[in-house]
């Protein structure tokens, strides 16, 4: 069975020591198995204390990181490389074995043209170096393609998989997000089948970032494909409620959410579990 997780964004807008302790407590209270921690750009993060808190509440922890603007790889490859290595050190300190997220470009940074061959080569060189560094620490890196309105570097699963094949490092994988898939992929089935065992991490979110099952995502196709490849990794809830005021601007929640954050999290967890039971029943 997959692992049922949620993001800190179900509880807090960004990581702080106090907010993180609250998110860990609520993750366990709501019945999730795992918390995805999106690390702050400052890397002000006490890995050892967080590991102790996760252990205390009997939940797993995984880290993700989104490159800041001054680490956009096509513009600043050296700084991006150094930053990702520092992030990997934090992951290792937490005794974790995974780093996901937007590790290919800075969200919202554009050139006005498609990603060039030279830019892609630079990105692949950086990913090769940092995945080699991660391999020494037994850490898997999974790259998340995002939609065209947020990046021009990797916007589809096939683009990431093509680079993974070129680089050839065994610890480099794919991180999918159903919100971005709904915009960029032709369907919810083929990208998962194509990824196979390279699929290492998934963000579960509805087309409008609301309650899963109430939007346009083709969940039956999605979970059918997951069952077919026997995906056993995390399914991480990443939907948002305008009840958390600091999320409104960063996530463009221009209309009030239908549900508060607790109802949204618990309802989506129940939905994920029901879909897994439906489609994994013969596995």
Coordinates of C-alpha atoms in Angstrom, one line a residue:
X1 CA 0.0 0.0 0.0
X2 CA 1.2 3.6 -0.6
X3 CA 2.0 5.8 2.4
X4 CA -0.6 8.5 3.2
X5 CA 1.0 11.9 3.9
X6 CA 0.3 15.5 3.9
X7 CA 2.3 18.7 3.5
X8 CA 3.0 21.3 6.1
X9 CA 0.8 23.6 3.9
X10 CA -2.2 21.8 5.4
X11 CA -1.4 23.6 8.6
X12 CA 1.1 26.4 8.2
X13 CA 2.2 28.7 5.3
X14 CA 6.0 28.1 5.7
X15 CA 8.3 26.4 8.0
X16 CA 9.2 27.8 11.4
X17 CA 10.3 25.9 14.5
X18 CA 7.0 26.6 16.3
X19 CA 4.8 26.1 13.3
X20 CA 6.6 22.9 12.4
X21 CA 6.0 21.4 15.8
X22 CA 2.3 22.3 15.4
X23 CA 2.2 20.7 11.9
X24 CA 3.9 17.5 13.2
X25 CA 1.4 17.2 16.0
X26 CA -1.6 17.8 13.7
X27 CA -0.3 15.4 11.1
X28 CA -0.4 12.6 13.6
X29 CA -3.7 13.7 15.1
X30 CA -5.5 13.7 11.7
X31 CA -4.3 10.2 11.0
X32 CA -1.6 10.7 8.3
X33 CA 1.5 8.5 8.3
X34 CA 3.9 11.1 7.0
X35 CA 4.6 14.8 6.8
X36 CA 6.3 16.5 3.9
X37 CA 8.4 19.4 5.1
X38 CA 9.1 22.1 2.5
X39 CA 12.4 23.5 3.7
X40 CA 12.8 27.2 4.0
X41 CA 15.2 29.1 1.6
X42 CA 17.1 30.3 4.7
X43 CA 17.7 26.7 5.7
X44 CA 17.0 27.7 9.2
X45 CA 16.0 24.2 10.1
X46 CA 17.0 22.1 13.1
X47 CA 17.0 18.7 11.6
X48 CA 17.8 16.7 14.7
X49 CA 15.1 18.3 16.8
X50 CA 12.6 17.7 13.9
X51 CA 13.6 14.1 13.8
X52 CA 13.0 13.7 17.5
X53 CA 9.5 15.3 17.1
X54 CA 8.6 13.0 14.2
X55 CA 9.7 10.0 16.2
X56 CA 7.7 11.2 19.2
X57 CA 4.5 11.4 17.2
X58 CA 5.3 8.2 15.3
X59 CA 5.1 9.7 11.8
X60 CA 7.6 9.7 8.9
X61 CA 9.2 12.8 7.5
X62 CA 10.3 13.7 4.0
X63 CA 11.8 16.9 2.8
X64 CA 11.2 19.0 -0.3
X65 CA 12.8 22.2 -1.5
X66 CA 11.9 24.8 -4.1
X67 CA 14.8 26.8 -5.5
X68 CA 14.7 30.5 -4.7
X69 CA 15.1 33.1 -7.5
X70 CA 18.8 33.6 -6.9
X71 CA 19.3 29.8 -7.5
X72 CA 17.6 29.6 -10.9
X73 CA 19.9 27.0 -12.4
X74 CA 20.2 28.3 -16.0
X75 CA 21.3 31.7 -14.6
X76 CA 23.1 30.6 -11.4
X77 CA 24.3 27.0 -11.7
X78 CA 27.1 27.3 -9.1
X79 CA 25.0 28.8 -6.5
X80 CA 22.2 26.4 -7.1
X81 CA 24.6 23.4 -6.8
X82 CA 26.0 24.7 -3.5
X83 CA 22.5 25.4 -2.1
X84 CA 21.1 21.9 -3.1
X85 CA 24.1 20.3 -1.4
X86 CA 23.4 22.3 1.8
X87 CA 19.8 21.1 1.6
X88 CA 20.9 17.5 1.2
X89 CA 23.1 17.9 4.3
X90 CA 19.9 18.9 6.2
X91 CA 18.1 15.9 4.9
X92 CA 20.9 13.6 6.0
X93 CA 20.9 15.2 9.5
X94 CA 17.2 14.4 9.8
X95 CA 18.1 10.8 8.9
X96 CA 15.9 10.9 5.9
X97 CA 16.6 9.4 2.5
X98 CA 14.6 11.7 0.2
X99 CA 14.5 15.2 -1.3
X100 CA 11.8 16.3 -3.7
X101 CA 10.4 19.5 -5.1
X102 CA 11.1 22.1 -7.8
X103 CA 14.9 21.5 -8.0
X104 CA 15.3 22.5 -11.6
X105 CA 14.4 26.2 -11.7
X106 CA 13.0 29.0 -9.6
X107 CA 9.2 29.3 -9.6
X108 CA 8.1 32.3 -11.5
X109 CA 11.4 33.0 -13.3
X110 CA 11.1 33.2 -17.1
X111 CA 13.1 34.2 -20.2
X112 CA 10.1 34.6 -22.5
X113 CA 11.3 31.7 -24.7
X114 CA 11.3 27.9 -24.4
X115 CA 14.1 26.3 -22.5
X116 CA 17.1 26.1 -24.8
X117 CA 19.4 23.2 -25.4
X118 CA 22.2 25.0 -23.6
X119 CA 19.9 25.8 -20.6
X120 CA 18.8 22.1 -20.4
X121 CA 22.4 21.0 -20.5
X122 CA 23.3 23.3 -17.6
X123 CA 20.3 21.9 -15.6
X124 CA 21.3 18.4 -16.3
X125 CA 24.9 19.0 -15.3
X126 CA 23.8 20.4 -12.0
X127 CA 21.3 17.6 -11.4
X128 CA 24.1 15.1 -12.2
X129 CA 26.4 16.7 -9.6
X130 CA 23.9 17.0 -6.8
X131 CA 22.5 13.5 -7.4
X132 CA 26.1 12.1 -7.2
X133 CA 26.5 14.0 -3.9
X134 CA 23.2 12.6 -2.7
X135 CA 24.1 9.1 -3.6
X136 CA 27.0 9.1 -1.1
X137 CA 24.4 9.9 1.6
X138 CA 21.9 7.3 0.3
X139 CA 19.4 10.0 -0.6
X140 CA 17.0 9.9 -3.5
X141 CA 16.3 13.1 -5.4
X142 CA 12.9 13.5 -7.2
X143 CA 12.3 16.3 -9.6
X144 CA 8.9 17.9 -9.8
X145 CA 7.7 19.3 -13.2
X146 CA 5.3 22.2 -12.7
X147 CA 2.9 24.1 -15.0
X148 CA 3.8 26.6 -17.7
X149 CA 2.7 29.5 -15.6
X150 CA 5.3 28.8 -13.0
X151 CA 8.3 27.5 -15.0
X152 CA 9.6 27.0 -18.5
X153 CA 12.3 24.4 -17.7
X154 CA 10.4 21.1 -16.8
X155 CA 6.6 21.2 -17.2
X156 CA 5.9 17.5 -18.0
X157 CA 6.8 14.1 -16.7
X158 CA 8.4 13.1 -20.1
X159 CA 10.8 16.0 -19.9
X160 CA 12.0 15.0 -16.5
X161 CA 12.2 11.3 -17.4
X162 CA 14.3 12.1 -20.5
X163 CA 16.8 14.0 -18.4
X164 CA 16.9 11.2 -15.8
X165 CA 17.7 8.8 -18.6
X166 CA 20.5 11.0 -19.9
X167 CA 22.1 11.5 -16.5
X168 CA 21.8 7.9 -15.6
X169 CA 22.1 8.1 -11.8
X170 CA 20.1 5.5 -10.0
X171 CA 18.9 7.8 -7.2
X172 CA 17.3 10.4 -9.5
X173 CA 13.5 10.1 -9.9
X174 CA 10.3 11.8 -10.7
X175 CA 8.0 13.8 -8.4
X176 CA 4.5 14.2 -9.8
X177 CA 1.8 16.7 -8.7
X178 CA -1.8 16.2 -9.9
X179 CA -2.5 19.9 -10.0
X180 CA 0.3 20.4 -12.6
X181 CA -0.6 17.2 -14.4
X182 CA -4.1 18.5 -14.9
X183 CA -2.7 21.4 -16.9
X184 CA 0.2 19.9 -18.7
X185 CA -0.3 16.2 -19.2
X186 CA -2.6 14.6 -21.9
X187 CA -4.1 12.3 -19.3
X188 CA -3.5 11.0 -15.8
X189 CA -2.6 7.4 -16.8
X190 CA 0.2 7.4 -19.3
X191 CA 2.7 9.5 -17.5
X192 CA 2.6 7.2 -14.5
X193 CA 3.0 4.1 -16.6
X194 CA 5.9 5.7 -18.5
X195 CA 7.6 6.6 -15.2
X196 CA 7.3 3.1 -13.6
X197 CA 9.8 2.7 -10.8
X198 CA 11.2 6.2 -11.4
X199 CA 8.1 7.6 -9.8
X200 CA 9.2 8.3 -6.2
X201 CA 6.8 10.9 -4.8
X202 CA 3.3 12.3 -5.5
X203 CA 1.4 15.4 -4.5
X204 CA -2.3 14.7 -4.4
X205 CA -4.3 17.8 -5.1
X206 CA -7.6 18.7 -6.9
X207 CA -7.7 20.8 -10.0
X208 CA -8.9 23.8 -7.9
X209 CA -6.6 22.9 -4.9
X210 CA -9.8 22.1 -3.0
X211 CA -11.4 18.8 -1.8
X212 CA -10.1 15.8 -3.7
X213 CA -12.9 14.2 -5.7
X214 CA -14.8 17.5 -6.3
X215 CA -12.8 18.8 -9.3
X216 CA -11.6 17.8 -12.7
X217 CA -8.8 15.4 -11.9
X218 CA -9.5 11.9 -13.4
X219 CA -8.8 10.0 -10.2
X220 CA -9.8 6.6 -11.4
X221 CA -7.3 6.7 -14.3
X222 CA -4.7 8.0 -11.9
X223 CA -5.1 5.4 -9.2
X224 CA -5.5 2.6 -11.8
X225 CA -2.1 3.5 -13.2
X226 CA -0.5 3.6 -9.7
X227 CA -1.9 0.2 -9.0
X228 CA -0.6 -1.1 -12.3
X229 CA 3.0 -0.1 -11.5
X230 CA 2.5 -1.1 -7.9
X231 CA 3.5 2.3 -6.5
X232 CA 4.3 2.0 -2.8
X233 CA 5.6 5.5 -2.1
X234 CA 4.0 8.5 -0.5
X235 CA 0.7 10.1 -1.6
X236 CA 1.1 13.6 -0.1
X237 CA -1.9 15.8 0.2
X238 CA -1.2 19.3 -1.0
X239 CA -4.4 21.3 -1.0
X240 CA -5.0 24.7 0.5
X241 CA -7.6 26.5 2.6
X242 CA -8.0 30.3 2.6
X243 CA -8.5 29.8 6.4
X244 CA -4.7 30.0 6.5
X245 CA -4.5 33.7 5.6
X246 CA -0.8 33.7 4.8
X247 CA -1.4 31.2 2.0
X248 CA -3.9 33.3 0.1
X249 CA -1.4 35.4 -1.9
X250 CA 1.3 32.7 -2.5
X251 CA -1.3 30.2 -3.7
X252 CA -3.7 32.6 -5.4
X253 CA -6.7 31.7 -3.3
X254 CA -8.7 34.7 -4.5
X255 CA -12.0 33.2 -3.5
X256 CA -12.9 31.9 0.0
X257 CA -12.3 28.2 0.3
X258 CA -15.4 25.9 0.7
X259 CA -13.8 24.1 3.6
X260 CA -11.6 24.9 6.6
X261 CA -8.2 23.3 6.7
X262 CA -9.1 20.5 9.1
X263 CA -12.1 19.3 7.1
X264 CA -10.2 19.6 3.9
X265 CA -7.3 17.5 5.2
X266 CA -9.4 14.8 6.8
X267 CA -11.8 14.6 3.9
X268 CA -9.0 14.3 1.4
X269 CA -7.3 11.6 3.5
X270 CA -10.5 9.6 3.4
X271 CA -10.7 10.0 -0.3
X272 CA -7.1 8.9 -0.9
X273 CA -7.7 5.8 1.2
X274 CA -10.9 4.9 -0.6
X275 CA -9.3 5.2 -4.0
X276 CA -6.3 3.0 -2.9
X277 CA -8.7 0.4 -1.6
X278 CA -10.7 0.5 -4.8
X279 CA -7.8 0.1 -7.2
X280 CA -5.2 -1.8 -5.2
X281 CA -7.6 -4.5 -4.1
X282 CA -6.1 -7.1 -6.5
X283 CA -2.4 -6.2 -5.7

